[in-house]
PDB file of C-alpha atoms in Angstrom:
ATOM      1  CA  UNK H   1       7.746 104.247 114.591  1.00 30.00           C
ATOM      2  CA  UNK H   2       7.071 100.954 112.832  1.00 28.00           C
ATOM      3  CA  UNK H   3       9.270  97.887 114.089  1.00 26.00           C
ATOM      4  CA  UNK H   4      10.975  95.930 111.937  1.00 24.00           C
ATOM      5  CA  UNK H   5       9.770  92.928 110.012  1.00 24.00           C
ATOM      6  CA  UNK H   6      11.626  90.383 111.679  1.00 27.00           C
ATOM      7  CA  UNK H   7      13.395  87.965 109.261  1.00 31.00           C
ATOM      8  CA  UNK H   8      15.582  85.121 110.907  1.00 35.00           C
ATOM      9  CA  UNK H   9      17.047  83.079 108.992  1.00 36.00           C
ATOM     10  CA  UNK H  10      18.767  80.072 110.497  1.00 34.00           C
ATOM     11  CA  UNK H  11      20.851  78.070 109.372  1.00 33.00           C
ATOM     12  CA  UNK H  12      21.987  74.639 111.158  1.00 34.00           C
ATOM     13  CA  UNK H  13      24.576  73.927 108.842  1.00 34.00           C
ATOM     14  CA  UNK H  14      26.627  70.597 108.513  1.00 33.00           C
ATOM     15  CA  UNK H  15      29.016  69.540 111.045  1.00 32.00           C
ATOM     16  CA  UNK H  16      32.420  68.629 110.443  1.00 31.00           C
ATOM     17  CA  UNK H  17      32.865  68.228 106.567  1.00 31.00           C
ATOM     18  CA  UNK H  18      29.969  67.674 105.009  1.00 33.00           C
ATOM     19  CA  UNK H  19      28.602  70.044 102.805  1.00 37.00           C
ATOM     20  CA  UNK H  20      25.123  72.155 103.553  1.00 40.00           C
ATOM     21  CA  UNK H  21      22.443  73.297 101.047  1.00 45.00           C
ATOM     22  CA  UNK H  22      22.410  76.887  99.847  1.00 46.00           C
ATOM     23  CA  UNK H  23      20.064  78.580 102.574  1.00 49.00           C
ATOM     24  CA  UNK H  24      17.055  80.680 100.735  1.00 58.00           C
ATOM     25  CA  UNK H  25      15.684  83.332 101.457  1.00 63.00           C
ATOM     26  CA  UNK H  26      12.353  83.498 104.147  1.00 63.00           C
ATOM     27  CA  UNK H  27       9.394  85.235 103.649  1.00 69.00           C
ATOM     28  CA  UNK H  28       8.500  88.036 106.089  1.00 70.00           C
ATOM     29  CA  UNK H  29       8.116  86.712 109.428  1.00 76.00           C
ATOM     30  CA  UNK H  30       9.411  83.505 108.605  1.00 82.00           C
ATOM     31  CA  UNK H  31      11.573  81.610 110.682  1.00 85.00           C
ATOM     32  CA  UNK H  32      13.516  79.366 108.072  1.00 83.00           C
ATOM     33  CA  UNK H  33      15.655  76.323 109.246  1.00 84.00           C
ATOM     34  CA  UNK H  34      17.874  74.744 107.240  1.00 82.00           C
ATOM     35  CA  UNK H  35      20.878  72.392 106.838  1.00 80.00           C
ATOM     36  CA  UNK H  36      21.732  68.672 107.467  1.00 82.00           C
ATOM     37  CA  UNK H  37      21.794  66.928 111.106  1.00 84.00           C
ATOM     38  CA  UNK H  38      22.884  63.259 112.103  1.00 82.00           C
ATOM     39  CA  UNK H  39      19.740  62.044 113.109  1.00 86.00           C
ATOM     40  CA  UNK H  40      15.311  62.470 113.297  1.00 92.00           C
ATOM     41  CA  UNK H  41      16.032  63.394 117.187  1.00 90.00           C
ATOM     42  CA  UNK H  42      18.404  65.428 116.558  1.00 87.00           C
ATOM     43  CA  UNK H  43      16.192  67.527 113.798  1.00 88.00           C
ATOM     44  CA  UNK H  44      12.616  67.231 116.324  1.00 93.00           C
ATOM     45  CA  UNK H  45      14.717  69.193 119.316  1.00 90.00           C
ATOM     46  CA  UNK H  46      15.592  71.772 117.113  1.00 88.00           C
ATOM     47  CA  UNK H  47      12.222  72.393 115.415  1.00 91.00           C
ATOM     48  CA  UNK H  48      10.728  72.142 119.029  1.00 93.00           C
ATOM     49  CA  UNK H  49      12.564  74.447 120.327  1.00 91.00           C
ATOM     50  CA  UNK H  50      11.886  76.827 117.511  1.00 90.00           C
ATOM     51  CA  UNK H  51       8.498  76.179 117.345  1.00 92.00           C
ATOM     52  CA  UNK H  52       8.267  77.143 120.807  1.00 93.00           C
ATOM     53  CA  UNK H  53       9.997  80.231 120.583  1.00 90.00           C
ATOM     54  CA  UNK H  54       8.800  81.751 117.606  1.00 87.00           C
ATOM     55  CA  UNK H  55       5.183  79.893 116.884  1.00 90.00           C
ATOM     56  CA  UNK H  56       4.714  76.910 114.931  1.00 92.00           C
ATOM     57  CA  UNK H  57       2.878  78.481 112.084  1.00 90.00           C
ATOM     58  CA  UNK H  58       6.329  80.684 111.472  1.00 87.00           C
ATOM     59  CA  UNK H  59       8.891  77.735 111.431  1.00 88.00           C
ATOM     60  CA  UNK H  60       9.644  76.238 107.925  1.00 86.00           C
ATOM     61  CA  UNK H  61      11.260  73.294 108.396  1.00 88.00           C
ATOM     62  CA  UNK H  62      13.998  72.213 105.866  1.00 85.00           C
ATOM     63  CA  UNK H  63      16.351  70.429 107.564  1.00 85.00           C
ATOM     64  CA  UNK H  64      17.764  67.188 106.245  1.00 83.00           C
ATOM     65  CA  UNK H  65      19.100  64.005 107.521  1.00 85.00           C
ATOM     66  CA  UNK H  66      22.522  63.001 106.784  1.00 82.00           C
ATOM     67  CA  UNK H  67      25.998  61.314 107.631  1.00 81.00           C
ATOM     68  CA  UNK H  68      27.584  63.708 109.546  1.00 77.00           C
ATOM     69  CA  UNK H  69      29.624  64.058 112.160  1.00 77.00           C
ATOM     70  CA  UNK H  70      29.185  65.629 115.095  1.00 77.00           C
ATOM     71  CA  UNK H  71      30.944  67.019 118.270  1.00 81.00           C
ATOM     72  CA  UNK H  72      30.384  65.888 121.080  1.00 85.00           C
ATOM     73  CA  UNK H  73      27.101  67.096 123.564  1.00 87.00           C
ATOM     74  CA  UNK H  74      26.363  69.496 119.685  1.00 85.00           C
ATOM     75  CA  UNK H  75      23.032  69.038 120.176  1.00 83.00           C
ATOM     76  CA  UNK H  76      22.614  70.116 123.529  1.00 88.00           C
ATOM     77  CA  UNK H  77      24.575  73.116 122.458  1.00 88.00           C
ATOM     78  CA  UNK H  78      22.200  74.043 119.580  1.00 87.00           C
ATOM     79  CA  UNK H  79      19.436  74.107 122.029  1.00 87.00           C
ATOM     80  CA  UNK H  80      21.283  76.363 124.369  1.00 90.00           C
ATOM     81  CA  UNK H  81      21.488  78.917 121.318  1.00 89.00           C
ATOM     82  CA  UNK H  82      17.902  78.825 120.626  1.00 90.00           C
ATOM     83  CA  UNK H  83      16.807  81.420 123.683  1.00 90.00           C
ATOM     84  CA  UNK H  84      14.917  84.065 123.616  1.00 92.00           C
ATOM     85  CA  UNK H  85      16.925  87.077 122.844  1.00 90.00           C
ATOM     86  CA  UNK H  86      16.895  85.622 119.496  1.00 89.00           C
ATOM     87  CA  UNK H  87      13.912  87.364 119.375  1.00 87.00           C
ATOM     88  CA  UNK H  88      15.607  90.302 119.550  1.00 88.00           C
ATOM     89  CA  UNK H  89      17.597  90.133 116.060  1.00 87.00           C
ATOM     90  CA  UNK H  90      15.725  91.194 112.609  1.00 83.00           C
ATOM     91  CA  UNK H  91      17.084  90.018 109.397  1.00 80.00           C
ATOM     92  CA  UNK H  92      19.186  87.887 110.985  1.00 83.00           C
ATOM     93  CA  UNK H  93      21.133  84.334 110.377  1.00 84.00           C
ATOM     94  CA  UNK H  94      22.604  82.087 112.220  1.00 86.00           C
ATOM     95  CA  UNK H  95      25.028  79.241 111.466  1.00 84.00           C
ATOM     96  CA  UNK H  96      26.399  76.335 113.371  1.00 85.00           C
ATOM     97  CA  UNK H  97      28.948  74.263 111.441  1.00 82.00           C
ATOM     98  CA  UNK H  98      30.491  71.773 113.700  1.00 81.00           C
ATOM     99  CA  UNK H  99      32.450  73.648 116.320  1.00 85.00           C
ATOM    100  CA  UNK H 100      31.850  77.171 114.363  1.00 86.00           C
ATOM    101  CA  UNK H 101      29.048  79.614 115.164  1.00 88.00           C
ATOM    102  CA  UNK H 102      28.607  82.756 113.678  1.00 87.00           C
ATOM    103  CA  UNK H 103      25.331  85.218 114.299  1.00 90.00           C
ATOM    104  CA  UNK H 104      24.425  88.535 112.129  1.00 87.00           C
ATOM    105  CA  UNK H 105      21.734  90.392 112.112  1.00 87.00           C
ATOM    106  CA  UNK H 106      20.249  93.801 113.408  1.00 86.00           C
ATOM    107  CA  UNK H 107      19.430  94.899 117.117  1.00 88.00           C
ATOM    108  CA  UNK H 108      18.095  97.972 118.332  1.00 82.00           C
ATOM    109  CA  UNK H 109      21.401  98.915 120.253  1.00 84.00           C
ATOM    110  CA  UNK H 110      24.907  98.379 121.103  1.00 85.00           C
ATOM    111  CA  UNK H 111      23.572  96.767 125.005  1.00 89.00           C
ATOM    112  CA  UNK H 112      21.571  93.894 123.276  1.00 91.00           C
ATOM    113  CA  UNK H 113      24.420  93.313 120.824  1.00 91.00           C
ATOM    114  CA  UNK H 114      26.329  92.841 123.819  1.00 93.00           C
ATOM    115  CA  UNK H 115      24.211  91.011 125.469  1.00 94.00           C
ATOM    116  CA  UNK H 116      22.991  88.686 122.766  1.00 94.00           C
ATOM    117  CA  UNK H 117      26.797  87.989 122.401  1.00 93.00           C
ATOM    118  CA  UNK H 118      27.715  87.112 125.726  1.00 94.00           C
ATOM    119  CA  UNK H 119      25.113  85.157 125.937  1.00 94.00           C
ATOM    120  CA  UNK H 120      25.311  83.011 123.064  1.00 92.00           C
ATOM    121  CA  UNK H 121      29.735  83.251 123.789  1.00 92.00           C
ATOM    122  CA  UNK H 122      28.766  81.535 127.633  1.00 92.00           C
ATOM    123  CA  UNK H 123      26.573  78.796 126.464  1.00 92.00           C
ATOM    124  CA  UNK H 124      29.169  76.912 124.856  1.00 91.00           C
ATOM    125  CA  UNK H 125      32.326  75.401 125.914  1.00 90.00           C
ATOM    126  CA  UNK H 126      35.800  76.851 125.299  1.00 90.00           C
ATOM    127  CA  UNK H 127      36.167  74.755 121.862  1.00 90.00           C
ATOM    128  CA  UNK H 128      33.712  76.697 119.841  1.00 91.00           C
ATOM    129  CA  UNK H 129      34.701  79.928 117.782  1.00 91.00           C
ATOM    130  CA  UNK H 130      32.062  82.386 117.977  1.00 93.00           C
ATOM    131  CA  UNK H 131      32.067  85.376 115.076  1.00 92.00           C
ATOM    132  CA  UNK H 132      29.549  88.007 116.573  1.00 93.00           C
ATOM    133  CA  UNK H 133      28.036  89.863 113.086  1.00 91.00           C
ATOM    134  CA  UNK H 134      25.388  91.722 114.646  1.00 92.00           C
ATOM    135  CA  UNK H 135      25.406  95.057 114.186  1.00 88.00           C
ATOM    136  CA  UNK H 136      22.933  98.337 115.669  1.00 84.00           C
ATOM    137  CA  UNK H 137      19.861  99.179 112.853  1.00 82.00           C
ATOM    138  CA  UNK H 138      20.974 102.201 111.741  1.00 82.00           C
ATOM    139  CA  UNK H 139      18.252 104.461 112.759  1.00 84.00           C
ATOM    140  CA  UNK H 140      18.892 103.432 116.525  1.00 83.00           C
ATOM    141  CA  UNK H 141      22.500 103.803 116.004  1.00 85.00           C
ATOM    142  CA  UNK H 142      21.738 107.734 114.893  1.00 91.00           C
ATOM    143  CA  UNK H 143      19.730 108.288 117.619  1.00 91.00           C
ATOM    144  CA  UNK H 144      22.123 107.285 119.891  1.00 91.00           C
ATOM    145  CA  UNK H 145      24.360 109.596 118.726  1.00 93.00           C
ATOM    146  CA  UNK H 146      22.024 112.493 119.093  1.00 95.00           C
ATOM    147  CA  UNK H 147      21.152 111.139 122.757  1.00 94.00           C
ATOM    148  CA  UNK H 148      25.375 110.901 123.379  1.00 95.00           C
ATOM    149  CA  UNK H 149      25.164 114.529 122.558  1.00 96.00           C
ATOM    150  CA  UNK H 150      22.190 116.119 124.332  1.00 97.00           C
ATOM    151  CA  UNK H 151      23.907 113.929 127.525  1.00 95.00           C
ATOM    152  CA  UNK H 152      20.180 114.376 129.669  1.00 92.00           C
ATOM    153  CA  UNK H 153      20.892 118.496 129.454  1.00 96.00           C
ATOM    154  CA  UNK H 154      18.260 120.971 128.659  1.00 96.00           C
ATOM    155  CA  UNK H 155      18.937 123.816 126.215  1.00 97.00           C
ATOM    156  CA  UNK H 156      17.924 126.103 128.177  1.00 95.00           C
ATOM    157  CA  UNK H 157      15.927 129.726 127.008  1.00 96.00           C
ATOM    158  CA  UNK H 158      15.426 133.333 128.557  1.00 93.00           C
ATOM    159  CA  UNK H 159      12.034 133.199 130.689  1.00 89.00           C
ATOM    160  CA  UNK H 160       9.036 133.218 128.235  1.00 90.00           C
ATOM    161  CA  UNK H 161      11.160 134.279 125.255  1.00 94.00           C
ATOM    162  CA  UNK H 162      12.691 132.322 122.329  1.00 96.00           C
ATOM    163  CA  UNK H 163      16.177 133.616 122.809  1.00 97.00           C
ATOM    164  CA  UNK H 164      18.589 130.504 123.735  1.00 97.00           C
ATOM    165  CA  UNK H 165      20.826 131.116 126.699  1.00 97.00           C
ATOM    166  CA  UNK H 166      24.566 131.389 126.679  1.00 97.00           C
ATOM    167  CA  UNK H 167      24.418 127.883 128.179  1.00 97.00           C
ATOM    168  CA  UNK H 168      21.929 126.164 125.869  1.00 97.00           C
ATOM    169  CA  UNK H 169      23.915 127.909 122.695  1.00 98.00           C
ATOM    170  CA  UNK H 170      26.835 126.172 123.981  1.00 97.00           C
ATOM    171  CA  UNK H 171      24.875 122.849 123.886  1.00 98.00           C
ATOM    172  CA  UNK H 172      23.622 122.843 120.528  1.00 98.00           C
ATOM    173  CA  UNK H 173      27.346 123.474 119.048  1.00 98.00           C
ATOM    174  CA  UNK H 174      28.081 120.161 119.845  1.00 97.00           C
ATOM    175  CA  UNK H 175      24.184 119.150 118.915  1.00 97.00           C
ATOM    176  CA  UNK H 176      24.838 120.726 115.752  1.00 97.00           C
ATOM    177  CA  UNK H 177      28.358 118.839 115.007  1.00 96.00           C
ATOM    178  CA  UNK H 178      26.775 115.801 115.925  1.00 95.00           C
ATOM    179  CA  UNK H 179      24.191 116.746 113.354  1.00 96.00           C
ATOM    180  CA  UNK H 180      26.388 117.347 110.671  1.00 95.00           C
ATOM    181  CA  UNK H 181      28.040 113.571 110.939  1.00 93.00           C
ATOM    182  CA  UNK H 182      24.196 112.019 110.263  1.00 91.00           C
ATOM    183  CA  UNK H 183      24.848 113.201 106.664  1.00 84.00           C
ATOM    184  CA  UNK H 184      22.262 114.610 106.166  1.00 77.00           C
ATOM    185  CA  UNK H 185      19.659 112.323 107.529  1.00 87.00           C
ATOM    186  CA  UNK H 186      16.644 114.079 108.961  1.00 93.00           C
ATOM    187  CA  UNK H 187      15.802 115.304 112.276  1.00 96.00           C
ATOM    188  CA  UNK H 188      13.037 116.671 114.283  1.00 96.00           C
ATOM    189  CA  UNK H 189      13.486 119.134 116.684  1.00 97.00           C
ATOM    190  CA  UNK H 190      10.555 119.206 119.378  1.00 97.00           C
ATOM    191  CA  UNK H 191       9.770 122.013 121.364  1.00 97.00           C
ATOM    192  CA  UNK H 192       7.912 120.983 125.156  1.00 96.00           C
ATOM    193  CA  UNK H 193       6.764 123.464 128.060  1.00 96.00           C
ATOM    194  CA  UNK H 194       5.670 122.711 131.143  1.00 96.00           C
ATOM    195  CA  UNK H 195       1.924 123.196 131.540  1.00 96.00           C
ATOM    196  CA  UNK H 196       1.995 127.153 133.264  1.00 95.00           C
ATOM    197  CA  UNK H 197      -0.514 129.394 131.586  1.00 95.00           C
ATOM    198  CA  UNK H 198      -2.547 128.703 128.436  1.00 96.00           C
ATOM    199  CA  UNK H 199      -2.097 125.875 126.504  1.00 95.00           C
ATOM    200  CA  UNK H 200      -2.559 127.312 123.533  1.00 96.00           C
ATOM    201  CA  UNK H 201       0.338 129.756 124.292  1.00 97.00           C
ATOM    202  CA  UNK H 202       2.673 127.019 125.281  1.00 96.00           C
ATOM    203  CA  UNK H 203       2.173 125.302 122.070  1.00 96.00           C
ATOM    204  CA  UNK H 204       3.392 128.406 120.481  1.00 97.00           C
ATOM    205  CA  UNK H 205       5.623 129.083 122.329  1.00 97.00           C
ATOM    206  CA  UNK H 206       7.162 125.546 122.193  1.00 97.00           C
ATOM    207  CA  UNK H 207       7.094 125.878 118.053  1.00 97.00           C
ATOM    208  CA  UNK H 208       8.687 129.339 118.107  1.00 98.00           C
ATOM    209  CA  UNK H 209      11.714 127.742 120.370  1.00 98.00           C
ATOM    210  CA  UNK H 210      12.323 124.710 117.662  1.00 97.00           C
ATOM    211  CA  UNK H 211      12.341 126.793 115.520  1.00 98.00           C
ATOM    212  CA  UNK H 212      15.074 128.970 116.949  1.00 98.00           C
ATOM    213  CA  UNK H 213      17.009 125.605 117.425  1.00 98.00           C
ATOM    214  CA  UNK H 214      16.512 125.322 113.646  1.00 98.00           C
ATOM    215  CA  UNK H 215      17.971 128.724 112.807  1.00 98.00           C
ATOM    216  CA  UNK H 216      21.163 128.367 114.634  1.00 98.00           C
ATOM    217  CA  UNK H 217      21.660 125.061 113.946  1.00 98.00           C
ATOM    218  CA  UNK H 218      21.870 126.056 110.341  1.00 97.00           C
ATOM    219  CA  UNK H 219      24.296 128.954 111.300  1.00 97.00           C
ATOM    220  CA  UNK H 220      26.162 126.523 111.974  1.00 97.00           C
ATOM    221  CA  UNK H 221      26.022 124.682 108.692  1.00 96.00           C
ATOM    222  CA  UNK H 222      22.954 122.033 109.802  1.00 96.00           C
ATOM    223  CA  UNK H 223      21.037 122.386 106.450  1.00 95.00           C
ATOM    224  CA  UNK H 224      17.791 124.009 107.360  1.00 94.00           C
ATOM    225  CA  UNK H 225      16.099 121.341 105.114  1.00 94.00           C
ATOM    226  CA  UNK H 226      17.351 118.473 107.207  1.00 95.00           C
ATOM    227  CA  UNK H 227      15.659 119.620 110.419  1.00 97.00           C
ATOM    228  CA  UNK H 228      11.726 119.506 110.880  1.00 96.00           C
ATOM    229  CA  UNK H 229      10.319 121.195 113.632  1.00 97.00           C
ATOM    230  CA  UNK H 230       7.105 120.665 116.343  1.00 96.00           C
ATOM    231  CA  UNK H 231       5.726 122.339 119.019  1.00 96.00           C
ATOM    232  CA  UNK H 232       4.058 120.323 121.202  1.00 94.00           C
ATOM    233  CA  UNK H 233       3.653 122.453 124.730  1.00 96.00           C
ATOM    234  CA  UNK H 234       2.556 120.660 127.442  1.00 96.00           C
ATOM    235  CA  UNK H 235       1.166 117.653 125.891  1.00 94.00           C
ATOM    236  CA  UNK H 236       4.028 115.627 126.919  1.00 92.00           C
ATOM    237  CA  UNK H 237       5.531 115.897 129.828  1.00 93.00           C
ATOM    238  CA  UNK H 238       8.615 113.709 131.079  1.00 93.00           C
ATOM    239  CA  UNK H 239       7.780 114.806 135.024  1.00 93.00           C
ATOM    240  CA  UNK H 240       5.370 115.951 137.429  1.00 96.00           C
ATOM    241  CA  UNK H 241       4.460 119.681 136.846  1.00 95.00           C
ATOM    242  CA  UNK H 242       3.556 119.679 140.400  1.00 96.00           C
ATOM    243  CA  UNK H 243       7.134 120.501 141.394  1.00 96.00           C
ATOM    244  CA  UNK H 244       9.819 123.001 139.994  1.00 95.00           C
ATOM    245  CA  UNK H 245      11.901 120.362 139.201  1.00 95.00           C
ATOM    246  CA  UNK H 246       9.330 118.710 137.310  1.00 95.00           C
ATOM    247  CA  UNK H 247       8.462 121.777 135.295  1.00 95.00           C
ATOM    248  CA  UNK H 248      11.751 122.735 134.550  1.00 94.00           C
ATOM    249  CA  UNK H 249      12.484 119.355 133.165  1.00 94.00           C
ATOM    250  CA  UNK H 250       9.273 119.937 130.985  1.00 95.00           C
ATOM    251  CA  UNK H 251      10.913 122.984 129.283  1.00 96.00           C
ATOM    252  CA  UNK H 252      13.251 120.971 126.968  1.00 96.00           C
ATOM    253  CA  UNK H 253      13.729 120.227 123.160  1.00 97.00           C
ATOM    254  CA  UNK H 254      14.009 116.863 121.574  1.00 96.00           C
ATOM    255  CA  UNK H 255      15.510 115.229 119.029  1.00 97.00           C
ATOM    256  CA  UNK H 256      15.014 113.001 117.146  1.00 94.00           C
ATOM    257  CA  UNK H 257      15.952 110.858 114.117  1.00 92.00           C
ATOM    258  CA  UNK H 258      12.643 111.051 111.314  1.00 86.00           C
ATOM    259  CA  UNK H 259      11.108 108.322 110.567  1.00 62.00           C
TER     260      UNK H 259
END
């Protein structure tokens, strides 16, 4: 899974009537500052503190000086905002105008949108009016819903067979409505054993089970097209084999948004 290119853009923006130039547009893996401050000190704190977050070779500095007003302790609240779950946004923006902040951009899920909030909601004092834009990258959003509906269970199959419990049927009814609210987006179904007999048998074994999942998913209206399927036996396990425990937690299927 590639990671995002990360592309904030932020935007000090004027305090307190005065009017800030039109922000542009960084270049991937910039880190573009823009916007009028009060004062040279003022400007050098925030392009330190940039520059040591995110690299001096990635901050573009176009910031200009102005007469504007300012609340009071504003710069000491800018820094504040500058931390390092900013790090955490992609395609993101941030303004600051006067008492006014607003953040948007994309996290990887709904705890760091959270967190990034309540963060950047305690470092300032009760006068300033926080809009939190950020929102989950979709993907991550449509995994979680997939995870929601799994809930940590294992579909569950008769001994050495490809015929899906009672039980595990039950499960994928709610995998496959869950399914049918991605639209259509693609998933991929993975098959795992634990590592008992031949590898070369759990491998096909494991492929034969997605597959199954595949079939009755689309019984159930999951176009067949929209799932892929993998077998990958005992090549990755998510506990020791040592123990029954282990191995039974081995014998699972995955899912997971395509990429």
């Amino acid at each position: 899974m590639k990671s995002p290119i990360f592309l904030l853009l932020f935007a000090v923006a004027t305090a307190c009537h005065a009017q800030a130039q039109a922000p542009q547009t960084p270049m991937p893996g910039q880190i573009l500052v823009t916007g009028t401050l009060a004062d040279e000190a003022g400007k050098a704190a925030v392009l330190a503190r940039l520059r040591e977050l995110y690299g001096a070779e990635r901050v573009v500095d176009q910031i200009a000086i102005g007469n504007v007003a300012v609340p009071a302790n504003w710069n000491g609240y800018v820094h504040k905002l500058i931390a390092p779950n900013l790090k955490l946004i992609s395609r993101g923006q941030i303004t600051v105008d006067g008492n006014n902040v607003s953040v948007r951009g994309e996290v990887a899920n709904e705890a760091q949108r959270q967190q990034i909030a309540s963060d950047i909601a305690t470092s300032l004092n009760p006068t300033y009016i926080f809009n939190n834009g950020l929102r989950v990258r979709a993907a991550e959003a449509e995994q979680g819903l997939l995870d929601a509906a799994l809930d940590k269970r294992i579909i569950e199959f008769d001994s050495g067979k490809v015929s899906i419990t009672p039980a595990g049927l039950a499960i994928l009814d709610e995998m496959a409505a869950a399914m049918l609210r991605l639209r259509g987006r693609k998933v991929e179904v993975i098959g795992h054993t634990d590592d008992t007999g031949l590898r070369a048998s759990n491998v096909a074994l494991s492929q034969a089970r997605a597959e199954a999942v595949r079939a009755y998913l689309a019984s159930k209206g999951v176009a067949a097209d929209s799932v892929l399927v993998s077998g990958q036996g005992p090549d990755r396990p998510v506990a020791s084999n040592a123990t029954a425990d282990g191995r039974a937690r081995n014998r699972r299927i995955e899912f997971r948004i395509a990429q």
